[in-house]
Amino acid sequence: MTRVLLIEDDPAVRKGVHLALRRRGHEVETAASGETGLLALDRFRPELVLLDLMLPGMSGLEVCRRIRETQQIPIIILSARGDDIDMVVGLEAGADDYVVKPAGGEVLQARMRAVLRRVAGEPGGGAAAGAPGAAASPSRPSATTYGALTIDRAALLVTKNGHPLVLAPSELKLLLFLSDAPGQVFSRQQLLEQVWEHSFYGDVRLVDACVMRLRARIEDDSRAPTYVQTVRGFGYRFGPL
C-alpha cells in the first residue's frame, strides 16, 4: 500500500482516480487546490504525489516547484495537456513522470510502481533499481568521488564539495546509472528503459528534461557540462572528467 496525495480540482476526475487507487489497495488523500495540497503534504506525509497542472489559484507547476524546493518525494503530473511543451515544462519543474488524462487505473499503477522503484524501501525494488551499480558490492566502496562530486551508492547521498545535494528520485537514479559506467554512451531509449522503465520512444522527452535538471544541480556550468555530457547523435555519458 502506498500513501498517495492526489491534487486535482475536477471532482469527477478526483473521484475516479481516488476510487481506482483505493481498489488497488492504496491510501489516498485528495486536495482540490494547490494550496490545500501543500497543507496536506505535511499532515498526510504521502509517499507519492499525483498532481494536476490546471489548478485554480496556485498552478500545478508552482506546486511542483514548491514541493521540490524541500522534498525528494516522487511527483507524477496527471494532466489533460498532452502537448510537448506542456510535458517538458512540467518535467522541468521537477516532476518524475507525466501521464496524460484520461488514464486508466492500470496505467497509473504501472507508472507509480516505476517511480517508486527509484526510491529506497519499495518492496522488490529498492532505490535506483535497475542501475548497474545501484547497490555497493562488498569489494567496492559505496562512496566514489568524481572531481568535486561524491556519490554514495549505499546511502544514496550525493555531495558536491562536501555539501549535500537534494536530487529528485529520477535525477538520482539517472546519475547512479550513468556514473556506474563512466565514459559509456547510452542512448535516450536505453536510459528511458533503464531509468524510467518505459518502452515508448515518444517519452524520451523525460530523459532530456531530467538531464537538464540534473545538470542544473551538479554542474558548475550546465551549458558546458563536465559530468553528464551529450554525445551528439547518440545520447549521454558520464565524464570523462
PDB file of C-alpha atoms in Angstrom:
ATOM      1  CA  MET A   1       0.000   0.000   0.000  1.00  0.00           C
ATOM      2  CA  THR A   2       1.254   3.455  -0.908  1.00  0.00           C
ATOM      3  CA  ARG A   3       0.143   6.736   0.614  1.00  0.00           C
ATOM      4  CA  VAL A   4      -0.838   8.888  -2.354  1.00  0.00           C
ATOM      5  CA  LEU A   5      -1.734  12.568  -2.302  1.00  0.00           C
ATOM      6  CA  LEU A   6      -3.952  13.433  -5.276  1.00  0.00           C
ATOM      7  CA  ILE A   7      -4.144  17.175  -6.053  1.00  0.00           C
ATOM      8  CA  GLU A   8      -6.925  17.554  -8.632  1.00  0.00           C
ATOM      9  CA  ASP A   9      -9.636  20.193  -8.912  1.00  0.00           C
ATOM     10  CA  ASP A  10     -12.057  18.309 -11.184  1.00  0.00           C
ATOM     11  CA  PRO A  11     -14.467  16.471  -8.845  1.00  0.00           C
ATOM     12  CA  ALA A  12     -15.226  13.725 -11.390  1.00  0.00           C
ATOM     13  CA  VAL A  13     -11.555  13.003 -12.102  1.00  0.00           C
ATOM     14  CA  ARG A  14     -10.702  13.240  -8.420  1.00  0.00           C
ATOM     15  CA  LYS A  15     -13.384  10.726  -7.538  1.00  0.00           C
ATOM     16  CA  GLY A  16     -12.447   8.360 -10.364  1.00  0.00           C
ATOM     17  CA  VAL A  17      -8.712   8.324  -9.603  1.00  0.00           C
ATOM     18  CA  HIS A  18      -9.372   8.074  -5.881  1.00  0.00           C
ATOM     19  CA  LEU A  19     -11.604   5.046  -6.426  1.00  0.00           C
ATOM     20  CA  ALA A  20      -9.139   3.399  -8.833  1.00  0.00           C
ATOM     21  CA  LEU A  21      -6.272   3.755  -6.372  1.00  0.00           C
ATOM     22  CA  ARG A  22      -8.312   2.631  -3.374  1.00  0.00           C
ATOM     23  CA  ARG A  23      -9.345  -0.509  -5.261  1.00  0.00           C
ATOM     24  CA  ARG A  24      -5.644  -1.280  -5.722  1.00  0.00           C
ATOM     25  CA  GLY A  25      -5.010  -1.005  -2.013  1.00  0.00           C
ATOM     26  CA  HIS A  26      -3.542   2.477  -1.774  1.00  0.00           C
ATOM     27  CA  GLU A  27      -4.260   5.006   0.939  1.00  0.00           C
ATOM     28  CA  VAL A  28      -5.371   8.187  -0.787  1.00  0.00           C
ATOM     29  CA  GLU A  29      -5.755  11.771   0.396  1.00  0.00           C
ATOM     30  CA  THR A  30      -7.296  14.263  -2.014  1.00  0.00           C
ATOM     31  CA  ALA A  31      -6.968  18.021  -2.348  1.00  0.00           C
ATOM     32  CA  ALA A  32      -8.928  20.286  -4.706  1.00  0.00           C
ATOM     33  CA  SER A  33      -6.323  23.054  -4.927  1.00  0.00           C
ATOM     34  CA  GLY A  34      -2.600  23.557  -4.780  1.00  0.00           C
ATOM     35  CA  GLU A  35      -2.831  25.430  -1.510  1.00  0.00           C
ATOM     36  CA  THR A  36      -4.740  22.659   0.270  1.00  0.00           C
ATOM     37  CA  GLY A  37      -2.441  20.110  -1.337  1.00  0.00           C
ATOM     38  CA  LEU A  38       0.641  21.726   0.177  1.00  0.00           C
ATOM     39  CA  LEU A  39      -1.055  21.773   3.582  1.00  0.00           C
ATOM     40  CA  ALA A  40      -1.932  18.081   3.231  1.00  0.00           C
ATOM     41  CA  LEU A  41       1.672  17.320   2.362  1.00  0.00           C
ATOM     42  CA  ASP A  42       2.847  17.992   5.905  1.00  0.00           C
ATOM     43  CA  ARG A  43      -0.130  16.391   7.582  1.00  0.00           C
ATOM     44  CA  PHE A  44      -0.590  13.273   5.420  1.00  0.00           C
ATOM     45  CA  ARG A  45       3.097  12.703   4.592  1.00  0.00           C
ATOM     46  CA  PRO A  46       2.453  10.921   1.264  1.00  0.00           C
ATOM     47  CA  GLU A  47       4.934   8.605  -0.442  1.00  0.00           C
ATOM     48  CA  LEU A  48       3.903   9.896  -3.871  1.00  0.00           C
ATOM     49  CA  VAL A  49       2.041  12.915  -5.262  1.00  0.00           C
ATOM     50  CA  LEU A  50      -0.294  12.856  -8.274  1.00  0.00           C
ATOM     51  CA  LEU A  51      -0.572  16.447  -9.419  1.00  0.00           C
ATOM     52  CA  ASP A  52      -2.872  18.136 -11.914  1.00  0.00           C
ATOM     53  CA  LEU A  53      -1.415  21.110 -13.798  1.00  0.00           C
ATOM     54  CA  MET A  54      -4.546  23.186 -14.335  1.00  0.00           C
ATOM     55  CA  LEU A  55      -5.498  24.090 -10.795  1.00  0.00           C
ATOM     56  CA  PRO A  56      -7.427  27.141  -9.566  1.00  0.00           C
ATOM     57  CA  GLY A  57      -5.245  29.675  -7.768  1.00  0.00           C
ATOM     58  CA  MET A  58      -1.739  28.256  -7.421  1.00  0.00           C
ATOM     59  CA  SER A  59      -0.883  26.339 -10.592  1.00  0.00           C
ATOM     60  CA  GLY A  60       0.291  22.752 -10.624  1.00  0.00           C
ATOM     61  CA  LEU A  61       3.709  23.881 -11.846  1.00  0.00           C
ATOM     62  CA  GLU A  62       4.112  26.194  -8.864  1.00  0.00           C
ATOM     63  CA  VAL A  63       3.013  23.415  -6.508  1.00  0.00           C
ATOM     64  CA  CYS A  64       5.587  21.118  -8.099  1.00  0.00           C
ATOM     65  CA  ARG A  65       8.356  23.693  -7.693  1.00  0.00           C
ATOM     66  CA  ARG A  66       7.454  24.356  -4.053  1.00  0.00           C
ATOM     67  CA  ILE A  67       7.455  20.663  -3.193  1.00  0.00           C
ATOM     68  CA  ARG A  68      10.764  20.158  -4.978  1.00  0.00           C
ATOM     69  CA  GLU A  69      12.414  23.019  -3.053  1.00  0.00           C
ATOM     70  CA  THR A  70      12.418  20.955   0.109  1.00  0.00           C
ATOM     71  CA  GLN A  71      11.396  17.376  -0.652  1.00  0.00           C
ATOM     72  CA  GLN A  72      12.519  14.464  -2.814  1.00  0.00           C
ATOM     73  CA  ILE A  73       9.085  12.839  -2.832  1.00  0.00           C
ATOM     74  CA  PRO A  74       8.126  11.328  -6.220  1.00  0.00           C
ATOM     75  CA  ILE A  75       5.765  13.523  -8.238  1.00  0.00           C
ATOM     76  CA  ILE A  76       3.718  12.383 -11.229  1.00  0.00           C
ATOM     77  CA  ILE A  77       1.913  15.050 -13.207  1.00  0.00           C
ATOM     78  CA  LEU A  78      -1.565  13.982 -14.237  1.00  0.00           C
ATOM     79  CA  SER A  79      -2.769  16.400 -16.878  1.00  0.00           C
ATOM     80  CA  ALA A  80      -5.138  16.747 -19.804  1.00  0.00           C
ATOM     81  CA  ARG A  81      -2.401  18.709 -21.566  1.00  0.00           C
ATOM     82  CA  GLY A  82      -0.529  16.364 -23.849  1.00  0.00           C
ATOM     83  CA  ASP A  83       1.460  18.823 -25.940  1.00  0.00           C
ATOM     84  CA  ASP A  84       5.231  18.524 -25.975  1.00  0.00           C
ATOM     85  CA  ILE A  85       5.763  21.964 -24.485  1.00  0.00           C
ATOM     86  CA  ASP A  86       3.406  21.275 -21.565  1.00  0.00           C
ATOM     87  CA  MET A  87       5.115  17.979 -20.864  1.00  0.00           C
ATOM     88  CA  VAL A  88       8.596  19.472 -20.989  1.00  0.00           C
ATOM     89  CA  VAL A  89       7.655  22.410 -18.770  1.00  0.00           C
ATOM     90  CA  GLY A  90       6.107  20.045 -16.242  1.00  0.00           C
ATOM     91  CA  LEU A  91       9.153  17.809 -16.178  1.00  0.00           C
ATOM     92  CA  GLU A  92      11.482  20.775 -15.929  1.00  0.00           C
ATOM     93  CA  ALA A  93       9.546  21.948 -12.878  1.00  0.00           C
ATOM     94  CA  GLY A  94      10.735  18.804 -11.122  1.00  0.00           C
ATOM     95  CA  ALA A  95       8.182  16.079 -11.817  1.00  0.00           C
ATOM     96  CA  ASP A  96       9.409  12.487 -12.156  1.00  0.00           C
ATOM     97  CA  ASP A  97       6.851  11.420 -14.736  1.00  0.00           C
ATOM     98  CA  TYR A  98       3.951  12.767 -16.782  1.00  0.00           C
ATOM     99  CA  VAL A  99       0.703  10.972 -17.518  1.00  0.00           C
ATOM    100  CA  VAL A 100      -1.883  12.384 -19.926  1.00  0.00           C
ATOM    101  CA  LYS A 101      -5.528  12.153 -18.853  1.00  0.00           C
ATOM    102  CA  PRO A 102      -7.677  10.215 -19.171  1.00  0.00           C
ATOM    103  CA  ALA A 103      -5.527   7.388 -17.855  1.00  0.00           C
ATOM    104  CA  GLY A 104      -6.776   4.015 -16.676  1.00  0.00           C
ATOM    105  CA  GLY A 105      -6.071   2.609 -13.248  1.00  0.00           C
ATOM    106  CA  GLU A 106      -3.610   0.056 -14.631  1.00  0.00           C
ATOM    107  CA  VAL A 107      -1.565   2.755 -16.371  1.00  0.00           C
ATOM    108  CA  LEU A 108      -1.431   4.841 -13.221  1.00  0.00           C
ATOM    109  CA  GLN A 109      -0.465   1.806 -11.174  1.00  0.00           C
ATOM    110  CA  ALA A 110       2.365   0.934 -13.569  1.00  0.00           C
ATOM    111  CA  ARG A 111       3.740   4.475 -13.624  1.00  0.00           C
ATOM    112  CA  MET A 112       3.541   4.721  -9.830  1.00  0.00           C
ATOM    113  CA  ARG A 113       5.399   1.437  -9.405  1.00  0.00           C
ATOM    114  CA  ALA A 114       8.132   2.545 -11.783  1.00  0.00           C
ATOM    115  CA  VAL A 115       8.619   5.852  -9.977  1.00  0.00           C
ATOM    116  CA  LEU A 116       8.558   4.228  -6.541  1.00  0.00           C
ATOM    117  CA  ARG A 117      11.206   1.720  -7.580  1.00  0.00           C
ATOM    118  CA  ARG A 118      13.566   4.681  -7.807  1.00  0.00           C
ATOM    119  CA  VAL A 119      13.059   5.343  -4.110  1.00  0.00           C
ATOM    120  CA  ALA A 120      14.552   3.311  -1.296  1.00  0.00           C
ATOM    121  CA  GLY A 121      12.311   0.951   0.541  1.00  0.00           C
ATOM    122  CA  GLU A 122       9.811  -0.231  -2.055  1.00  0.00           C
ATOM    123  CA  PRO A 123       9.328  -3.989  -1.732  1.00  0.00           C
ATOM    124  CA  GLY A 124      11.004  -5.761  -4.590  1.00  0.00           C
ATOM    125  CA  GLY A 125      12.540  -2.593  -5.841  1.00  0.00           C
ATOM    126  CA  GLY A 126      14.885  -0.538  -3.776  1.00  0.00           C
ATOM    127  CA  ALA A 127      16.485   2.699  -4.653  1.00  0.00           C
ATOM    128  CA  ALA A 128      17.674   3.071  -8.143  1.00  0.00           C
ATOM    129  CA  ALA A 129      16.739  -0.466  -9.024  1.00  0.00           C
ATOM    130  CA  GLY A 130      17.962  -1.214 -12.482  1.00  0.00           C
ATOM    131  CA  ALA A 131      21.042   0.920 -12.209  1.00  0.00           C
ATOM    132  CA  PRO A 132      24.136  -1.194 -12.867  1.00  0.00           C
ATOM    133  CA  GLY A 133      25.730  -0.185  -9.589  1.00  0.00           C
ATOM    134  CA  ALA A 134      22.667   0.600  -7.523  1.00  0.00           C
ATOM    135  CA  ALA A 135      23.953  -1.481  -4.643  1.00  0.00           C
ATOM    136  CA  ALA A 136      27.526  -1.401  -3.453  1.00  0.00           C
ATOM    137  CA  SER A 137      29.265  -4.765  -3.601  1.00  0.00           C
ATOM    138  CA  PRO A 138      31.432  -5.952  -0.690  1.00  0.00           C
ATOM    139  CA  SER A 139      34.568  -5.420  -2.791  1.00  0.00           C
ATOM    140  CA  ARG A 140      33.625  -1.936  -3.848  1.00  0.00           C
ATOM    141  CA  PRO A 141      33.473   1.186  -1.674  1.00  0.00           C
ATOM    142  CA  SER A 142      29.980   2.635  -1.513  1.00  0.00           C
ATOM    143  CA  ALA A 143      31.208   6.203  -1.992  1.00  0.00           C
ATOM    144  CA  THR A 144      33.132   7.267  -5.074  1.00  0.00           C
ATOM    145  CA  THR A 145      34.476  10.722  -5.807  1.00  0.00           C
ATOM    146  CA  TYR A 146      34.455  12.184  -9.306  1.00  0.00           C
ATOM    147  CA  GLY A 147      36.025  15.629  -9.278  1.00  0.00           C
ATOM    148  CA  ALA A 148      34.037  17.710  -6.813  1.00  0.00           C
ATOM    149  CA  LEU A 149      31.213  15.184  -6.785  1.00  0.00           C
ATOM    150  CA  THR A 150      30.937  12.301  -4.315  1.00  0.00           C
ATOM    151  CA  ILE A 151      28.286   9.630  -4.876  1.00  0.00           C
ATOM    152  CA  ASP A 152      27.469   7.237  -2.040  1.00  0.00           C
ATOM    153  CA  ARG A 153      25.503   4.368  -3.587  1.00  0.00           C
ATOM    154  CA  ALA A 154      24.700   2.673  -0.292  1.00  0.00           C
ATOM    155  CA  ALA A 155      23.434   5.780   1.486  1.00  0.00           C
ATOM    156  CA  LEU A 156      22.020   7.273  -1.736  1.00  0.00           C
ATOM    157  CA  LEU A 157      23.713  10.559  -0.977  1.00  0.00           C
ATOM    158  CA  VAL A 158      25.344  12.931  -3.414  1.00  0.00           C
ATOM    159  CA  THR A 159      27.586  15.760  -2.283  1.00  0.00           C
ATOM    160  CA  LYS A 160      29.449  18.438  -4.150  1.00  0.00           C
ATOM    161  CA  ASN A 161      32.485  19.961  -2.457  1.00  0.00           C
ATOM    162  CA  GLY A 162      31.205  18.344   0.727  1.00  0.00           C
ATOM    163  CA  HIS A 163      27.746  19.904   0.539  1.00  0.00           C
ATOM    164  CA  PRO A 164      24.777  17.548   0.158  1.00  0.00           C
ATOM    165  CA  LEU A 165      22.642  17.899  -2.965  1.00  0.00           C
ATOM    166  CA  VAL A 166      18.883  17.359  -2.958  1.00  0.00           C
ATOM    167  CA  LEU A 167      18.040  15.286  -6.018  1.00  0.00           C
ATOM    168  CA  ALA A 168      14.622  14.072  -7.126  1.00  0.00           C
ATOM    169  CA  PRO A 169      14.302  10.270  -7.427  1.00  0.00           C
ATOM    170  CA  SER A 170      14.619  10.339 -11.224  1.00  0.00           C
ATOM    171  CA  GLU A 171      17.667  12.615 -11.075  1.00  0.00           C
ATOM    172  CA  LEU A 172      19.363  10.363  -8.526  1.00  0.00           C
ATOM    173  CA  LYS A 173      18.673   7.179 -10.446  1.00  0.00           C
ATOM    174  CA  LEU A 174      19.892   8.714 -13.699  1.00  0.00           C
ATOM    175  CA  LEU A 175      23.106   9.864 -12.010  1.00  0.00           C
ATOM    176  CA  LEU A 176      23.662   6.449 -10.401  1.00  0.00           C
ATOM    177  CA  PHE A 177      23.100   4.700 -13.704  1.00  0.00           C
ATOM    178  CA  LEU A 178      25.393   6.899 -15.790  1.00  0.00           C
ATOM    179  CA  SER A 179      28.176   7.155 -13.210  1.00  0.00           C
ATOM    180  CA  ASP A 180      28.316   3.381 -12.784  1.00  0.00           C
ATOM    181  CA  ALA A 181      29.830   3.152 -16.266  1.00  0.00           C
ATOM    182  CA  PRO A 182      31.899   6.320 -16.738  1.00  0.00           C
ATOM    183  CA  GLY A 183      32.597   7.105 -20.371  1.00  0.00           C
ATOM    184  CA  GLN A 184      29.994   4.698 -21.708  1.00  0.00           C
ATOM    185  CA  VAL A 185      27.441   6.259 -24.026  1.00  0.00           C
ATOM    186  CA  PHE A 186      23.780   5.425 -23.510  1.00  0.00           C
ATOM    187  CA  SER A 187      21.059   6.313 -25.980  1.00  0.00           C
ATOM    188  CA  ARG A 188      17.943   8.111 -24.795  1.00  0.00           C
ATOM    189  CA  GLN A 189      15.960   4.952 -25.439  1.00  0.00           C
ATOM    190  CA  GLN A 190      18.331   2.906 -23.267  1.00  0.00           C
ATOM    191  CA  LEU A 191      18.078   5.453 -20.460  1.00  0.00           C
ATOM    192  CA  LEU A 192      14.312   5.571 -20.825  1.00  0.00           C
ATOM    193  CA  GLU A 193      14.067   1.809 -20.433  1.00  0.00           C
ATOM    194  CA  GLN A 194      16.595   1.502 -17.605  1.00  0.00           C
ATOM    195  CA  VAL A 195      15.771   4.557 -15.512  1.00  0.00           C
ATOM    196  CA  TRP A 196      12.096   5.158 -16.248  1.00  0.00           C
ATOM    197  CA  GLU A 197      11.139   1.624 -17.286  1.00  0.00           C
ATOM    198  CA  HIS A 198       9.286   2.995 -20.314  1.00  0.00           C
ATOM    199  CA  SER A 199       9.486   1.481 -23.769  1.00  0.00           C
ATOM    200  CA  PHE A 200       7.630   4.134 -25.752  1.00  0.00           C
ATOM    201  CA  TYR A 201      10.179   6.180 -27.690  1.00  0.00           C
ATOM    202  CA  GLY A 202       7.988   9.282 -27.595  1.00  0.00           C
ATOM    203  CA  ASP A 203       8.742   9.549 -23.880  1.00  0.00           C
ATOM    204  CA  VAL A 204      12.425  10.362 -24.493  1.00  0.00           C
ATOM    205  CA  ARG A 205      11.482  13.911 -23.518  1.00  0.00           C
ATOM    206  CA  LEU A 206      11.604  12.583 -19.958  1.00  0.00           C
ATOM    207  CA  VAL A 207      15.314  11.898 -20.423  1.00  0.00           C
ATOM    208  CA  ASP A 208      16.202  15.300 -21.840  1.00  0.00           C
ATOM    209  CA  ALA A 209      14.210  17.176 -19.184  1.00  0.00           C
ATOM    210  CA  CYS A 210      15.779  15.140 -16.378  1.00  0.00           C
ATOM    211  CA  VAL A 211      19.298  15.629 -17.765  1.00  0.00           C
ATOM    212  CA  MET A 212      18.717  19.365 -17.828  1.00  0.00           C
ATOM    213  CA  ARG A 213      17.534  19.385 -14.201  1.00  0.00           C
ATOM    214  CA  LEU A 214      20.382  17.148 -13.076  1.00  0.00           C
ATOM    215  CA  ARG A 215      22.950  19.366 -14.758  1.00  0.00           C
ATOM    216  CA  ALA A 216      21.491  22.419 -13.028  1.00  0.00           C
ATOM    217  CA  ARG A 217      22.171  20.712  -9.698  1.00  0.00           C
ATOM    218  CA  ILE A 218      25.569  19.093 -10.189  1.00  0.00           C
ATOM    219  CA  GLU A 219      27.416  21.075 -12.853  1.00  0.00           C
ATOM    220  CA  ASP A 220      29.353  24.309 -12.346  1.00  0.00           C
ATOM    221  CA  ASP A 221      28.079  25.460 -15.745  1.00  0.00           C
ATOM    222  CA  SER A 222      25.165  23.476 -17.133  1.00  0.00           C
ATOM    223  CA  ARG A 223      25.882  24.922 -20.599  1.00  0.00           C
ATOM    224  CA  ALA A 224      29.343  23.336 -20.533  1.00  0.00           C
ATOM    225  CA  PRO A 225      28.705  20.150 -18.538  1.00  0.00           C
ATOM    226  CA  THR A 226      31.567  18.137 -17.079  1.00  0.00           C
ATOM    227  CA  TYR A 227      29.733  15.224 -15.506  1.00  0.00           C
ATOM    228  CA  VAL A 228      26.720  14.471 -17.730  1.00  0.00           C
ATOM    229  CA  GLN A 229      27.904  15.057 -21.271  1.00  0.00           C
ATOM    230  CA  THR A 230      25.970  14.964 -24.525  1.00  0.00           C
ATOM    231  CA  VAL A 231      27.300  12.803 -27.336  1.00  0.00           C
ATOM    232  CA  ARG A 232      25.587  14.418 -30.276  1.00  0.00           C
ATOM    233  CA  GLY A 233      23.549  11.974 -32.334  1.00  0.00           C
ATOM    234  CA  PHE A 234      23.939   9.163 -29.769  1.00  0.00           C
ATOM    235  CA  GLY A 235      22.922  10.111 -26.245  1.00  0.00           C
ATOM    236  CA  TYR A 236      24.590  10.837 -22.912  1.00  0.00           C
ATOM    237  CA  ARG A 237      27.595   9.648 -20.912  1.00  0.00           C
ATOM    238  CA  PHE A 238      29.166  10.358 -17.521  1.00  0.00           C
ATOM    239  CA  GLY A 239      32.535  12.068 -17.999  1.00  0.00           C
ATOM    240  CA  PRO A 240      35.308  11.578 -18.826  1.00  0.00           C
ATOM    241  CA  LEU A 241      36.472  14.063 -16.203  1.00  0.00           C
TER     242      LEU A 241
END
